[in-house]
């Protein structure tokens, strides 16, 4: 958490009870995402909201989540900060480092509170109590944003996950042949240091 603060990486956690309804959990996801986006000075651009789990996690095709999103990220919000697209991705923590980090943060906060070593008010200000008033009235859900699979041959499954992360997609399946597009994909990254690291440490 200290590293995230030092690097000015926005994040947020809502502490609630396990019996909270699926509607309220969907509201919490959207409110935390809104807090994260608006906490960045002069943020402008599109965002993708990716809860870790199957599309059915928040109801049929995540209808509850998309319903909350239509209110929290309304036209006024999107005209100011950019579009927000909502999707569900099974095992998103295996594809997107941001989702992996979110899992670790949530687990850390949960353990500290369960052990009694921390309370919400003693944790960083990014940790807040869940509020049932976050749930918006039921309206039509926003369209379901589907992330396309990454096609082509990148080598190992590990290479394919890296390629999926770079391209903002997800691996189609677990079967891949020897690389043909690995180096070209890595070269899409702006950081020369990250390019060298990936090419030298991950074998296709």
mmCIF file of C-alpha atoms in Angstrom, residues 12-121:
data_model
loop_
_atom_site.group_PDB
_atom_site.id
_atom_site.type_symbol
_atom_site.label_atom_id
_atom_site.label_comp_id
_atom_site.label_asym_id
_atom_site.label_seq_id
_atom_site.Cartn_x
_atom_site.Cartn_y
_atom_site.Cartn_z
ATOM 1 C CA UNK A 12 -9.901 1.988 -3.323
ATOM 2 C CA UNK A 13 -11.410 -0.689 -1.068
ATOM 3 C CA UNK A 14 -14.905 -0.888 0.431
ATOM 4 C CA UNK A 15 -15.303 -2.930 3.617
ATOM 5 C CA UNK A 16 -18.732 -4.542 3.951
ATOM 6 C CA UNK A 17 -20.385 -7.702 5.182
ATOM 7 C CA UNK A 18 -20.471 -11.022 3.381
ATOM 8 C CA UNK A 19 -24.277 -11.004 3.304
ATOM 9 C CA UNK A 20 -24.495 -7.839 1.210
ATOM 10 C CA UNK A 21 -26.757 -8.384 -1.786
ATOM 11 C CA UNK A 22 -25.436 -8.786 -5.283
ATOM 12 C CA UNK A 23 -27.037 -5.428 -6.153
ATOM 13 C CA UNK A 24 -25.102 -3.652 -3.414
ATOM 14 C CA UNK A 25 -21.844 -5.349 -4.353
ATOM 15 C CA UNK A 26 -22.353 -4.146 -7.933
ATOM 16 C CA UNK A 27 -22.910 -0.612 -6.638
ATOM 17 C CA UNK A 28 -19.711 -0.799 -4.589
ATOM 18 C CA UNK A 29 -17.677 -1.832 -7.644
ATOM 19 C CA UNK A 30 -18.963 1.154 -9.630
ATOM 20 C CA UNK A 31 -18.573 3.688 -6.813
ATOM 21 C CA UNK A 32 -14.992 2.586 -6.125
ATOM 22 C CA UNK A 33 -14.191 2.794 -9.836
ATOM 23 C CA UNK A 34 -15.654 6.309 -9.972
ATOM 24 C CA UNK A 35 -13.632 7.389 -6.925
ATOM 25 C CA UNK A 36 -10.493 5.980 -8.541
ATOM 26 C CA UNK A 37 -11.018 7.743 -11.868
ATOM 27 C CA UNK A 38 -11.920 11.103 -10.340
ATOM 28 C CA UNK A 39 -8.980 11.020 -7.915
ATOM 29 C CA UNK A 40 -6.523 11.457 -10.804
ATOM 30 C CA UNK A 41 -5.775 15.079 -11.658
ATOM 31 C CA UNK A 42 -6.913 16.020 -15.156
ATOM 32 C CA UNK A 43 -7.819 12.417 -16.046
ATOM 33 C CA UNK A 44 -9.182 12.096 -19.571
ATOM 34 C CA UNK A 45 -9.720 8.954 -21.594
ATOM 35 C CA UNK A 46 -11.715 5.768 -21.764
ATOM 36 C CA UNK A 47 -11.678 3.208 -18.948
ATOM 37 C CA UNK A 48 -12.575 -0.463 -18.717
ATOM 38 C CA UNK A 49 -14.156 -1.816 -15.535
ATOM 39 C CA UNK A 50 -13.141 -5.481 -15.223
ATOM 40 C CA UNK A 51 -14.466 -7.413 -12.206
ATOM 41 C CA UNK A 52 -12.707 -10.747 -11.800
ATOM 42 C CA UNK A 53 -15.159 -13.551 -12.537
ATOM 43 C CA UNK A 54 -17.647 -14.973 -14.987
ATOM 44 C CA UNK A 55 -20.178 -12.713 -16.757
ATOM 45 C CA UNK A 56 -22.879 -14.244 -14.530
ATOM 46 C CA UNK A 57 -21.236 -13.052 -11.297
ATOM 47 C CA UNK A 58 -23.506 -10.008 -11.030
ATOM 48 C CA UNK A 59 -26.623 -11.535 -12.508
ATOM 49 C CA UNK A 60 -27.474 -12.582 -16.055
ATOM 50 C CA UNK A 61 -24.702 -11.101 -18.234
ATOM 51 C CA UNK A 62 -23.799 -8.917 -15.241
ATOM 52 C CA UNK A 63 -27.067 -6.998 -15.553
ATOM 53 C CA UNK A 64 -26.886 -5.684 -11.961
ATOM 54 C CA UNK A 65 -23.395 -4.326 -12.495
ATOM 55 C CA UNK A 66 -24.286 -2.727 -15.817
ATOM 56 C CA UNK A 67 -27.429 -1.205 -14.307
ATOM 57 C CA UNK A 68 -25.414 0.501 -11.574
ATOM 58 C CA UNK A 69 -22.834 1.607 -14.139
ATOM 59 C CA UNK A 70 -25.486 3.345 -16.240
ATOM 60 C CA UNK A 71 -26.250 5.644 -13.290
ATOM 61 C CA UNK A 72 -22.802 6.105 -11.768
ATOM 62 C CA UNK A 73 -21.143 6.724 -15.150
ATOM 63 C CA UNK A 74 -23.913 8.769 -16.756
ATOM 64 C CA UNK A 75 -23.588 11.044 -19.769
ATOM 65 C CA UNK A 76 -22.318 13.964 -17.713
ATOM 66 C CA UNK A 77 -19.567 11.869 -16.131
ATOM 67 C CA UNK A 78 -18.446 10.362 -19.433
ATOM 68 C CA UNK A 79 -18.380 13.724 -21.221
ATOM 69 C CA UNK A 80 -16.005 14.992 -18.529
ATOM 70 C CA UNK A 81 -13.772 11.990 -17.865
ATOM 71 C CA UNK A 82 -14.294 9.657 -20.856
ATOM 72 C CA UNK A 83 -16.209 6.488 -21.586
ATOM 73 C CA UNK A 84 -16.412 3.659 -19.055
ATOM 74 C CA UNK A 85 -16.905 0.155 -20.443
ATOM 75 C CA UNK A 86 -18.066 -2.694 -18.224
ATOM 76 C CA UNK A 87 -17.175 -6.327 -18.725
ATOM 77 C CA UNK A 88 -16.631 -9.588 -16.890
ATOM 78 C CA UNK A 89 -13.584 -11.746 -17.441
ATOM 79 C CA UNK A 90 -13.054 -15.202 -15.941
ATOM 80 C CA UNK A 91 -9.624 -15.387 -14.271
ATOM 81 C CA UNK A 92 -8.930 -11.733 -15.032
ATOM 82 C CA UNK A 93 -6.203 -11.846 -12.395
ATOM 83 C CA UNK A 94 -4.234 -14.144 -14.716
ATOM 84 C CA UNK A 95 -4.344 -11.600 -17.539
ATOM 85 C CA UNK A 96 -4.312 -8.099 -16.043
ATOM 86 C CA UNK A 97 -1.735 -7.080 -13.393
ATOM 87 C CA UNK A 98 -4.173 -4.457 -12.111
ATOM 88 C CA UNK A 99 -6.705 -7.156 -11.212
ATOM 89 C CA UNK A 100 -4.022 -9.239 -9.524
ATOM 90 C CA UNK A 101 -3.008 -6.227 -7.446
ATOM 91 C CA UNK A 102 -6.650 -5.617 -6.490
ATOM 92 C CA UNK A 103 -6.935 -9.224 -5.262
ATOM 93 C CA UNK A 104 -3.870 -8.827 -3.054
ATOM 94 C CA UNK A 105 -5.048 -5.513 -1.615
ATOM 95 C CA UNK A 106 -8.525 -6.874 -0.830
ATOM 96 C CA UNK A 107 -7.048 -9.982 0.781
ATOM 97 C CA UNK A 108 -4.653 -7.916 2.885
ATOM 98 C CA UNK A 109 -7.396 -5.587 4.137
ATOM 99 C CA UNK A 110 -9.718 -8.517 4.886
ATOM 100 C CA UNK A 111 -7.038 -10.369 6.863
ATOM 101 C CA UNK A 112 -5.992 -7.332 8.883
ATOM 102 C CA UNK A 113 -9.585 -6.611 9.888
ATOM 103 C CA UNK A 114 -10.445 -10.274 10.582
ATOM 104 C CA UNK A 115 -7.355 -10.600 12.775
ATOM 105 C CA UNK A 116 -8.345 -7.476 14.694
ATOM 106 C CA UNK A 117 -5.012 -5.763 14.038
ATOM 107 C CA UNK A 118 -6.605 -2.982 11.986
ATOM 108 C CA UNK A 119 -9.925 -1.176 11.682
ATOM 109 C CA UNK A 120 -11.267 0.831 8.774
ATOM 110 C CA UNK A 121 -10.283 4.139 10.361
#
